[in-house]
Amino acid sequence: MLLRGFGYWRRDPGVMLLGLVPAVLVFVFVVAGLVALGLSLPTLVDWATPFADAWQEGWRNAFRIAVSAITFGAVGVLAAVTFTAVTLAVGDPFYERIWRSVELDLGGEVPDEGAGFWRAVVDSLGLIGLGILTSVGVALLGFIPVVGAVLAPVAGVVLSGRLLAVELTSRALEARALPADARRAIRRAHRGEILGFGVATQLCFLIPLGAVFTMPAAVAGSTMLARSALDAIRPTTPVASGPGPSAVPPPGITAG
């Protein structure tokens, strides 16, 4: 789905180029913050670990280097999640155009409008909160002897990738007025696809400038992913009636 999202650079380059504007702006601020942290991190770690001053120089330096690496890795996870959250909120009008272009291209029922700017802001704040918890967990994993050095970065990519995928697929689901429990049920039924999409997106974010060019493609790909999940339940599930956009409940969710 992410590769198909990149295909929209060829199909609708004008709309995709609009998606670069908020991505570039937020990317500059995130990178500036990471550079500032990297420059000040040795001083901060020395200040935070005064108990290591009495250690032998080799052990002290190794410990503080490890703490610095774990801290920067955890902040990197938070930075990736924050980049996505803030970019989606700031660039909501731009990404709604990408979402609508993909929806119309896929055909079928298309909601009149997305969830809206303030809904995007609320979702972004929630994503940042989850990102903070994830970064703390990744940092703690990094301190596990022997396996922590491998476990922490892998967990960081997997956990942050899932958060990204959940947030990116929210637009197409919320635009159809699906309640929270219905959205969760849909994601559970397609957890493998959602996790794979999120991890692939997160890995692209790790490439220099990858986050900027991947963000519009991720919006397009996540729209196709959400529509694929919705289309999978349409043949056997009735459409909920009532005012507003039609809502398609997932298996196990009663329309009401």
Tab-separated table of C-alpha atoms in Angstrom:
chain	number	residue	atom	x	y	z
A	1	MET	CA	0.000	0.000	0.000
A	2	LEU	CA	2.865	2.364	0.721
A	3	LEU	CA	4.377	1.642	-2.690
A	4	ARG	CA	0.989	2.309	-4.279
A	5	GLY	CA	0.915	5.547	-2.329
A	6	PHE	CA	4.233	6.545	-3.870
A	7	GLY	CA	2.604	5.823	-7.232
A	8	TYR	CA	0.396	8.869	-6.710
A	9	TRP	CA	3.436	11.063	-7.274
A	10	ARG	CA	3.070	10.053	-10.918
A	11	ARG	CA	-0.722	9.959	-11.004
A	12	ASP	CA	-1.493	13.276	-9.270
A	13	PRO	CA	1.786	15.178	-8.732
A	14	GLY	CA	0.099	18.548	-8.130
A	15	VAL	CA	-1.836	17.341	-5.103
A	16	MET	CA	1.129	15.373	-3.767
A	17	LEU	CA	3.416	18.404	-4.030
A	18	LEU	CA	1.040	20.312	-1.759
A	19	GLY	CA	1.671	17.649	0.861
A	20	LEU	CA	5.365	18.572	0.920
A	21	VAL	CA	4.679	22.061	2.303
A	22	PRO	CA	3.696	21.129	5.887
A	23	ALA	CA	6.109	18.175	5.877
A	24	VAL	CA	9.087	20.437	5.074
A	25	LEU	CA	8.129	23.039	7.698
A	26	VAL	CA	7.696	20.508	10.504
A	27	PHE	CA	10.760	18.532	9.396
A	28	VAL	CA	12.983	21.601	9.775
A	29	PHE	CA	11.806	22.180	13.356
A	30	VAL	CA	12.141	18.494	14.309
A	31	VAL	CA	15.657	18.235	12.875
A	32	ALA	CA	16.670	21.481	14.594
A	33	GLY	CA	15.454	20.048	17.894
A	34	LEU	CA	17.343	16.783	17.380
A	35	VAL	CA	20.553	18.636	16.477
A	36	ALA	CA	20.244	20.831	19.565
A	37	LEU	CA	19.675	17.749	21.718
A	38	GLY	CA	22.637	15.946	20.163
A	39	LEU	CA	24.965	18.864	20.897
A	40	SER	CA	23.827	19.266	24.503
A	41	LEU	CA	23.313	15.578	25.305
A	42	PRO	CA	26.833	14.879	26.703
A	43	THR	CA	26.472	17.746	29.173
A	44	LEU	CA	22.951	16.652	30.143
A	45	VAL	CA	24.040	13.043	30.685
A	46	ASP	CA	27.012	14.136	32.817
A	47	TRP	CA	24.657	16.246	34.922
A	48	ALA	CA	22.110	13.436	35.258
A	49	THR	CA	24.660	10.781	36.283
A	50	PRO	CA	26.827	12.349	39.024
A	51	PHE	CA	27.095	8.945	40.720
A	52	ALA	CA	29.358	7.791	37.875
A	53	ASP	CA	32.000	10.460	38.574
A	54	ALA	CA	33.808	8.161	41.008
A	55	TRP	CA	33.954	5.240	38.547
A	56	GLN	CA	37.012	4.310	36.541
A	57	GLU	CA	37.267	6.418	33.404
A	58	GLY	CA	36.643	3.540	30.989
A	59	TRP	CA	33.498	2.334	32.754
A	60	ARG	CA	32.261	5.895	33.256
A	61	ASN	CA	32.660	6.813	29.599
A	62	ALA	CA	31.094	3.550	28.381
A	63	PHE	CA	28.100	4.001	30.691
A	64	ARG	CA	27.497	7.605	29.690
A	65	ILE	CA	27.868	6.834	25.990
A	66	ALA	CA	25.295	4.053	26.375
A	67	VAL	CA	22.910	6.376	28.249
A	68	SER	CA	23.354	9.028	25.548
A	69	ALA	CA	22.653	6.528	22.742
A	70	ILE	CA	19.569	5.119	24.476
A	71	THR	CA	18.241	8.597	25.235
A	72	PHE	CA	18.773	9.838	21.695
A	73	GLY	CA	17.141	6.695	20.270
A	74	ALA	CA	14.092	7.130	22.502
A	75	VAL	CA	13.833	10.794	21.548
A	76	GLY	CA	14.138	9.744	17.904
A	77	VAL	CA	11.061	7.540	18.314
A	78	LEU	CA	9.191	10.460	19.856
A	79	ALA	CA	10.429	12.750	17.073
A	80	ALA	CA	9.046	10.454	14.370
A	81	VAL	CA	5.653	10.253	16.064
A	82	THR	CA	5.609	13.994	16.756
A	83	PHE	CA	6.540	14.742	13.143
A	84	THR	CA	3.571	12.730	11.902
A	85	ALA	CA	1.164	14.165	14.481
A	86	VAL	CA	2.095	17.807	13.963
A	87	THR	CA	2.377	17.492	10.182
A	88	LEU	CA	-1.101	15.965	9.906
A	89	ALA	CA	-2.566	18.704	12.126
A	90	VAL	CA	-0.791	21.633	10.453
A	91	GLY	CA	-1.277	20.269	6.949
A	92	ASP	CA	-4.849	19.029	7.368
A	93	PRO	CA	-6.213	21.033	4.379
A	94	PHE	CA	-3.391	19.735	2.147
A	95	TYR	CA	-3.712	16.117	3.220
A	96	GLU	CA	-7.482	16.226	2.939
A	97	ARG	CA	-6.997	16.993	-0.756
A	98	ILE	CA	-4.739	13.936	-1.091
A	99	TRP	CA	-7.263	11.822	0.818
A	100	ARG	CA	-10.153	13.007	-1.362
A	101	SER	CA	-8.178	12.468	-4.580
A	102	VAL	CA	-7.460	8.861	-3.589
A	103	GLU	CA	-11.038	8.274	-2.405
A	104	LEU	CA	-12.482	9.535	-5.699
A	105	ASP	CA	-9.985	7.474	-7.658
A	106	LEU	CA	-11.019	4.342	-5.758
A	107	GLY	CA	-14.708	5.044	-6.413
A	108	GLY	CA	-17.679	4.035	-4.312
A	109	GLU	CA	-19.201	6.196	-1.597
A	110	VAL	CA	-16.992	9.140	-0.643
A	111	PRO	CA	-17.857	11.260	2.417
A	112	ASP	CA	-18.586	14.917	1.759
A	113	GLU	CA	-15.743	16.005	4.026
A	114	GLY	CA	-13.123	14.639	6.381
A	115	ALA	CA	-13.147	14.714	10.149
A	116	GLY	CA	-11.991	18.348	10.196
A	117	PHE	CA	-9.058	20.398	11.521
A	118	TRP	CA	-9.920	20.268	15.227
A	119	ARG	CA	-10.422	16.525	15.085
A	120	ALA	CA	-6.938	16.302	13.559
A	121	VAL	CA	-5.537	18.447	16.396
A	122	VAL	CA	-7.125	16.238	19.077
A	123	ASP	CA	-5.873	13.071	17.361
A	124	SER	CA	-2.392	14.587	17.049
A	125	LEU	CA	-2.226	15.425	20.760
A	126	GLY	CA	-3.290	11.882	21.602
A	127	LEU	CA	-0.634	10.492	19.246
A	128	ILE	CA	2.072	12.626	20.875
A	129	GLY	CA	0.996	11.363	24.305
A	130	LEU	CA	1.260	7.748	23.143
A	131	GLY	CA	4.585	8.605	21.535
A	132	ILE	CA	5.945	9.805	24.871
A	133	LEU	CA	4.914	6.560	26.560
A	134	THR	CA	6.454	4.556	23.714
A	135	SER	CA	9.755	6.449	23.895
A	136	VAL	CA	9.954	5.850	27.658
A	137	GLY	CA	9.349	2.132	27.110
A	138	VAL	CA	12.014	1.992	24.387
A	139	ALA	CA	14.494	3.752	26.677
A	140	LEU	CA	13.854	1.221	29.465
A	141	LEU	CA	14.326	-1.676	27.044
A	142	GLY	CA	17.674	-0.229	26.053
A	143	PHE	CA	19.027	-0.753	29.571
A	144	ILE	CA	18.446	-4.534	29.458
A	145	PRO	CA	21.905	-6.129	29.417
A	146	VAL	CA	23.117	-7.765	26.191
A	147	VAL	CA	19.792	-7.845	24.292
A	148	GLY	CA	18.769	-4.243	25.001
A	149	ALA	CA	20.959	-2.810	22.240
A	150	VAL	CA	19.012	-4.834	19.645
A	151	LEU	CA	15.613	-5.008	21.327
A	152	ALA	CA	15.212	-1.259	21.866
A	153	PRO	CA	15.595	-0.078	18.231
A	154	VAL	CA	13.475	-2.951	16.908
A	155	ALA	CA	10.736	-2.209	19.431
A	156	GLY	CA	11.004	1.487	18.613
A	157	VAL	CA	10.419	0.910	14.909
A	158	VAL	CA	7.569	-1.566	15.466
A	159	LEU	CA	5.721	0.402	18.158
A	160	SER	CA	6.107	3.799	16.530
A	161	GLY	CA	5.194	2.286	13.159
A	162	ARG	CA	1.931	0.960	14.551
A	163	LEU	CA	1.126	4.354	16.065
A	164	LEU	CA	1.789	6.028	12.709
A	165	ALA	CA	-0.422	3.570	10.840
A	166	VAL	CA	-3.306	3.964	13.300
A	167	GLU	CA	-3.162	7.745	13.000
A	168	LEU	CA	-2.807	7.743	9.208
A	169	THR	CA	-5.760	5.402	8.652
A	170	SER	CA	-7.986	7.366	11.030
A	171	ARG	CA	-9.027	9.972	8.459
A	172	ALA	CA	-10.849	7.573	6.133
A	173	LEU	CA	-12.545	5.793	9.050
A	174	GLU	CA	-13.571	8.888	11.011
A	175	ALA	CA	-14.907	10.568	7.864
A	176	ARG	CA	-17.492	7.777	7.706
A	177	ALA	CA	-18.635	8.492	11.272
A	178	LEU	CA	-17.499	5.108	12.536
A	179	PRO	CA	-17.468	4.956	16.350
A	180	ALA	CA	-14.224	4.264	18.173
A	181	ASP	CA	-15.055	0.627	18.944
A	182	ALA	CA	-15.854	-0.016	15.280
A	183	ARG	CA	-12.549	1.516	14.190
A	184	ARG	CA	-10.683	-0.641	16.699
A	185	ALA	CA	-12.461	-3.774	15.456
A	186	ILE	CA	-11.523	-2.989	11.861
A	187	ARG	CA	-7.886	-2.500	12.833
A	188	ARG	CA	-7.843	-5.739	14.822
A	189	ALA	CA	-9.149	-7.614	11.779
A	190	HIS	CA	-6.304	-6.167	9.680
A	191	ARG	CA	-3.565	-5.827	12.289
A	192	GLY	CA	-0.949	-7.466	10.079
A	193	GLU	CA	-1.479	-5.087	7.152
A	194	ILE	CA	-1.605	-2.076	9.450
A	195	LEU	CA	1.577	-3.056	11.285
A	196	GLY	CA	3.414	-3.776	8.038
A	197	PHE	CA	2.339	-0.449	6.568
A	198	GLY	CA	3.407	1.432	9.699
A	199	VAL	CA	6.794	-0.260	9.945
A	200	ALA	CA	7.497	0.367	6.246
A	201	THR	CA	6.558	4.033	6.714
A	202	GLN	CA	8.732	4.371	9.813
A	203	LEU	CA	11.724	2.815	8.020
A	204	CYS	CA	11.285	5.328	5.182
A	205	PHE	CA	11.248	8.098	7.794
A	206	LEU	CA	14.737	6.993	8.916
A	207	ILE	CA	16.189	7.794	5.483
A	208	PRO	CA	17.581	11.352	5.218
A	209	LEU	CA	14.713	13.569	3.959
A	210	GLY	CA	12.654	10.396	3.659
A	211	ALA	CA	10.004	11.708	6.030
A	212	VAL	CA	9.326	14.714	3.789
A	213	PHE	CA	8.741	12.743	0.586
A	214	THR	CA	7.122	9.769	2.314
A	215	MET	CA	4.450	11.747	4.153
A	216	PRO	CA	2.189	12.476	1.129
A	217	ALA	CA	2.630	8.878	-0.074
A	218	ALA	CA	1.792	7.594	3.408
A	219	VAL	CA	-1.458	9.590	3.411
A	220	ALA	CA	-2.381	8.161	0.008
A	221	GLY	CA	-1.358	4.621	0.946
A	222	SER	CA	-3.158	4.715	4.290
A	223	THR	CA	-6.347	5.822	2.523
A	224	MET	CA	-6.123	2.802	0.242
A	225	LEU	CA	-5.404	0.587	3.247
A	226	ALA	CA	-8.452	1.877	5.127
A	227	ARG	CA	-10.669	1.504	2.042
A	228	SER	CA	-9.408	-2.045	1.551
A	229	ALA	CA	-10.370	-2.862	5.138
A	230	LEU	CA	-13.803	-1.292	4.681
A	231	ASP	CA	-14.415	-3.005	1.338
A	232	ALA	CA	-13.571	-6.359	2.923
A	233	ILE	CA	-16.615	-6.124	5.212
A	234	ARG	CA	-19.106	-4.460	2.850
A	235	PRO	CA	-20.356	-7.577	1.024
A	236	THR	CA	-21.692	-9.182	4.219
A	237	THR	CA	-22.424	-6.217	6.460
A	238	PRO	CA	-25.331	-3.788	6.005
A	239	VAL	CA	-24.745	-0.063	5.909
A	240	ALA	CA	-25.893	1.755	9.031
A	241	SER	CA	-28.757	4.121	8.414
A	242	GLY	CA	-29.150	7.551	9.923
A	243	PRO	CA	-28.023	11.127	9.413
A	244	GLY	CA	-24.531	12.035	8.308
A	245	PRO	CA	-22.055	9.917	6.328
A	246	SER	CA	-22.941	6.255	6.031
A	247	ALA	CA	-21.091	4.053	8.495
A	248	VAL	CA	-20.118	0.473	7.773
A	249	PRO	CA	-19.737	-1.518	10.986
A	250	PRO	CA	-17.074	-4.202	11.098
A	251	PRO	CA	-17.738	-7.815	11.964
A	252	GLY	CA	-19.003	-8.134	15.505
A	253	ILE	CA	-20.229	-4.508	15.649
A	254	THR	CA	-23.962	-3.995	15.429
A	255	ALA	CA	-25.139	-1.109	13.320
A	256	GLY	CA	-27.182	1.395	15.301
